[in-house]
mmCIF file of C-alpha atoms in Angstrom:
data_model
loop_
_atom_site.group_PDB
_atom_site.id
_atom_site.type_symbol
_atom_site.label_atom_id
_atom_site.label_comp_id
_atom_site.label_asym_id
_atom_site.label_seq_id
_atom_site.Cartn_x
_atom_site.Cartn_y
_atom_site.Cartn_z
ATOM 1 C CA UNK A 6 139.641 137.483 35.994
ATOM 2 C CA UNK A 7 136.815 137.869 33.511
ATOM 3 C CA UNK A 8 135.915 135.276 30.923
ATOM 4 C CA UNK A 9 136.763 136.302 27.174
ATOM 5 C CA UNK A 10 133.417 134.922 25.872
ATOM 6 C CA UNK A 11 130.898 137.153 24.366
ATOM 7 C CA UNK A 12 127.332 135.743 24.237
ATOM 8 C CA UNK A 13 125.169 136.867 21.310
ATOM 9 C CA UNK A 14 121.337 136.461 21.905
ATOM 10 C CA UNK A 15 118.697 135.772 19.270
ATOM 11 C CA UNK A 16 115.083 136.167 20.087
ATOM 12 C CA UNK A 17 112.293 134.433 18.272
ATOM 13 C CA UNK A 18 109.452 131.916 18.380
ATOM 14 C CA UNK A 19 110.163 128.213 18.544
ATOM 15 C CA UNK A 20 108.930 126.787 15.240
ATOM 16 C CA UNK A 21 110.069 123.205 15.583
ATOM 17 C CA UNK A 22 112.139 120.896 17.873
ATOM 18 C CA UNK A 23 113.561 117.655 16.382
ATOM 19 C CA UNK A 24 116.012 115.174 17.741
ATOM 20 C CA UNK A 25 119.428 115.097 16.040
ATOM 21 C CA UNK A 26 119.464 111.813 14.045
ATOM 22 C CA UNK A 27 119.690 109.044 16.358
ATOM 23 C CA UNK A 28 120.837 111.151 19.371
ATOM 24 C CA UNK A 29 117.866 111.991 21.576
ATOM 25 C CA UNK A 30 120.087 113.962 23.978
ATOM 26 C CA UNK A 31 120.573 116.647 21.484
ATOM 27 C CA UNK A 32 117.863 118.423 19.534
ATOM 28 C CA UNK A 33 117.598 121.013 16.766
ATOM 29 C CA UNK A 34 115.503 124.000 17.624
ATOM 30 C CA UNK A 35 114.114 126.049 14.780
ATOM 31 C CA UNK A 36 113.552 129.590 15.696
ATOM 32 C CA UNK A 37 111.551 132.078 13.704
ATOM 33 C CA UNK A 38 113.080 135.488 14.122
ATOM 34 C CA UNK A 39 112.346 139.002 12.606
ATOM 35 C CA UNK A 40 115.279 138.204 10.300
ATOM 36 C CA UNK A 41 114.254 134.728 9.301
ATOM 37 C CA UNK A 42 114.911 131.173 10.536
ATOM 38 C CA UNK A 43 117.843 130.302 12.821
ATOM 39 C CA UNK A 44 118.618 126.806 14.106
ATOM 40 C CA UNK A 45 120.121 126.117 17.498
ATOM 41 C CA UNK A 46 121.593 122.869 18.797
ATOM 42 C CA UNK A 47 120.019 122.209 22.223
ATOM 43 C CA UNK A 48 122.547 119.860 24.163
ATOM 44 C CA UNK A 49 122.912 118.563 27.530
ATOM 45 C CA UNK A 50 125.372 121.397 28.155
ATOM 46 C CA UNK A 51 122.855 124.079 27.298
ATOM 47 C CA UNK A 52 121.639 126.056 30.288
ATOM 48 C CA UNK A 53 117.879 126.533 30.226
ATOM 49 C CA UNK A 54 116.666 129.149 32.656
ATOM 50 C CA UNK A 55 114.453 127.548 35.372
ATOM 51 C CA UNK A 56 114.764 124.175 33.472
ATOM 52 C CA UNK A 57 111.675 125.325 31.570
ATOM 53 C CA UNK A 58 110.362 122.676 29.195
ATOM 54 C CA UNK A 59 110.740 124.237 25.781
ATOM 55 C CA UNK A 60 107.752 123.899 23.251
ATOM 56 C CA UNK A 61 106.612 125.053 19.906
ATOM 57 C CA UNK A 62 105.152 128.510 19.940
ATOM 58 C CA UNK A 63 107.247 129.722 22.949
ATOM 59 C CA UNK A 64 109.091 133.079 22.793
ATOM 60 C CA UNK A 65 112.687 132.613 23.750
ATOM 61 C CA UNK A 66 116.069 134.198 23.660
ATOM 62 C CA UNK A 67 118.952 131.797 22.906
ATOM 63 C CA UNK A 68 122.578 132.790 23.418
ATOM 64 C CA UNK A 69 125.587 131.388 21.662
ATOM 65 C CA UNK A 70 129.242 131.856 22.399
ATOM 66 C CA UNK A 71 130.680 133.971 19.485
ATOM 67 C CA UNK A 72 134.118 132.387 19.858
ATOM 68 C CA UNK A 73 132.791 128.935 18.916
ATOM 69 C CA UNK A 74 132.919 127.852 15.170
ATOM 70 C CA UNK A 75 129.835 128.009 13.218
ATOM 71 C CA UNK A 76 129.205 125.978 9.991
ATOM 72 C CA UNK A 77 128.531 128.097 6.869
ATOM 73 C CA UNK A 78 125.016 126.775 6.193
ATOM 74 C CA UNK A 79 121.564 128.309 5.784
ATOM 75 C CA UNK A 80 119.741 128.737 8.069
ATOM 76 C CA UNK A 81 122.621 129.457 10.505
ATOM 77 C CA UNK A 82 123.081 126.729 13.145
ATOM 78 C CA UNK A 83 124.515 127.729 16.501
ATOM 79 C CA UNK A 84 125.352 125.606 19.667
ATOM 80 C CA UNK A 85 123.034 127.114 22.384
ATOM 81 C CA UNK A 86 124.849 128.034 25.531
ATOM 82 C CA UNK A 87 121.932 129.716 27.382
ATOM 83 C CA UNK A 88 118.259 129.707 26.532
ATOM 84 C CA UNK A 89 115.718 131.840 28.466
ATOM 85 C CA UNK A 90 111.875 132.236 27.963
ATOM 86 C CA UNK A 91 111.137 135.978 27.452
ATOM 87 C CA UNK A 92 107.967 138.175 27.418
ATOM 88 C CA UNK A 93 107.650 140.762 24.701
ATOM 89 C CA UNK A 94 108.248 143.551 27.228
ATOM 90 C CA UNK A 95 111.297 142.248 28.577
ATOM 91 C CA UNK A 96 114.935 141.998 27.374
ATOM 92 C CA UNK A 97 117.435 139.289 28.546
ATOM 93 C CA UNK A 98 121.283 139.568 28.161
ATOM 94 C CA UNK A 99 124.164 137.319 29.171
ATOM 95 C CA UNK A 100 127.445 139.067 29.971
ATOM 96 C CA UNK A 101 130.282 139.491 32.421
ATOM 97 C CA UNK A 102 129.810 142.383 34.573
ATOM 98 C CA UNK A 103 132.598 144.026 36.490
ATOM 99 C CA UNK A 104 132.572 145.154 40.222
ATOM 100 C CA UNK A 105 130.848 148.351 39.127
ATOM 101 C CA UNK A 106 128.138 146.286 37.347
ATOM 102 C CA UNK A 107 129.239 147.478 33.906
ATOM 103 C CA UNK A 108 129.022 144.758 31.163
ATOM 104 C CA UNK A 109 132.353 143.783 29.595
ATOM 105 C CA UNK A 110 131.159 145.318 26.401
ATOM 106 C CA UNK A 111 130.507 148.591 28.240
ATOM 107 C CA UNK A 112 127.008 148.712 26.827
ATOM 108 C CA UNK A 113 124.820 148.156 29.926
ATOM 109 C CA UNK A 114 125.212 149.365 33.620
ATOM 110 C CA UNK A 115 123.032 147.618 36.221
ATOM 111 C CA UNK A 116 121.455 149.458 39.150
ATOM 112 C CA UNK A 117 120.388 146.614 41.397
ATOM 113 C CA UNK A 118 117.445 147.360 43.755
ATOM 114 C CA UNK A 119 116.034 145.585 46.708
ATOM 115 C CA UNK A 120 113.273 144.363 44.282
ATOM 116 C CA UNK A 121 115.728 142.630 41.986
ATOM 117 C CA UNK A 122 115.560 138.815 42.432
ATOM 118 C CA UNK A 123 119.084 137.436 42.541
ATOM 119 C CA UNK A 124 119.773 133.734 42.368
ATOM 120 C CA UNK A 125 122.574 131.254 41.428
ATOM 121 C CA UNK A 126 122.254 129.098 38.370
ATOM 122 C CA UNK A 127 120.694 126.395 40.476
ATOM 123 C CA UNK A 128 117.915 128.531 41.867
ATOM 124 C CA UNK A 129 119.447 129.363 45.249
ATOM 125 C CA UNK A 130 119.354 132.912 46.740
ATOM 126 C CA UNK A 131 122.617 134.738 46.049
ATOM 127 C CA UNK A 132 123.327 136.956 49.081
ATOM 128 C CA UNK A 133 126.723 138.446 47.887
ATOM 129 C CA UNK A 134 127.698 141.195 45.477
ATOM 130 C CA UNK A 135 126.862 140.293 41.809
ATOM 131 C CA UNK A 136 129.758 141.981 40.279
ATOM 132 C CA UNK A 137 132.707 140.164 38.844
ATOM 133 C CA UNK A 138 130.521 137.395 37.524
ATOM 134 C CA UNK A 139 128.947 136.120 34.322
ATOM 135 C CA UNK A 140 125.243 137.100 34.609
ATOM 136 C CA UNK A 141 121.929 136.330 33.045
ATOM 137 C CA UNK A 142 119.947 139.664 33.354
ATOM 138 C CA UNK A 143 116.250 140.130 32.820
ATOM 139 C CA UNK A 144 114.981 143.838 32.585
ATOM 140 C CA UNK A 145 112.370 145.961 31.187
ATOM 141 C CA UNK A 146 113.130 149.640 30.495
ATOM 142 C CA UNK A 147 116.610 151.077 30.107
ATOM 143 C CA UNK A 148 118.021 154.537 29.478
ATOM 144 C CA UNK A 149 119.133 155.615 26.066
ATOM 145 C CA UNK A 150 122.577 156.745 27.389
ATOM 146 C CA UNK A 151 125.816 155.057 26.694
ATOM 147 C CA UNK A 152 126.188 152.780 28.543
ATOM 148 C CA UNK A 153 122.472 152.083 28.859
ATOM 149 C CA UNK A 154 121.317 151.818 32.534
ATOM 150 C CA UNK A 155 118.612 149.574 33.922
ATOM 151 C CA UNK A 156 117.224 148.247 37.126
ATOM 152 C CA UNK A 157 116.970 144.589 36.508
ATOM 153 C CA UNK A 158 113.978 142.467 37.574
ATOM 154 C CA UNK A 159 115.981 139.384 37.865
ATOM 155 C CA UNK A 160 119.628 138.305 37.831
ATOM 156 C CA UNK A 161 121.148 134.833 37.564
ATOM 157 C CA UNK A 162 124.754 134.529 38.787
ATOM 158 C CA UNK A 163 127.187 131.981 37.435
ATOM 159 C CA UNK A 164 129.963 131.457 40.067
#
């Protein structure tokens, strides 16, 4: 059974990181995007790819669960579910992929190759089929077809 969550990604440069009031376990992360500023709440429940220490000036893609409530404030403030560092030449997505490796939104089809690095969320090698899981997928080029097709560089599987 696939999860009903859809994760929306926003890419930008970290402008500022500040603790939330008196709670140093949660931080406000201000992200400068092409469309202006966006704020994410970085909590202990946020999955950060490779446990990368985040810092000002870093280019990241942060994902939020679109089924979660969002306060009507400006700049927008989302609860970060996943955060991954990204290079300008790569794209990252978070989605559920079926057994045919088609995303739940039917927008992306994965063609896994022997060069694709596949791990679990805790960094261990994942020796099984990646379909029917929630995945973080890093890739470069994709086709312009619908669905777009790509051969990912890296896949992180959430079991």
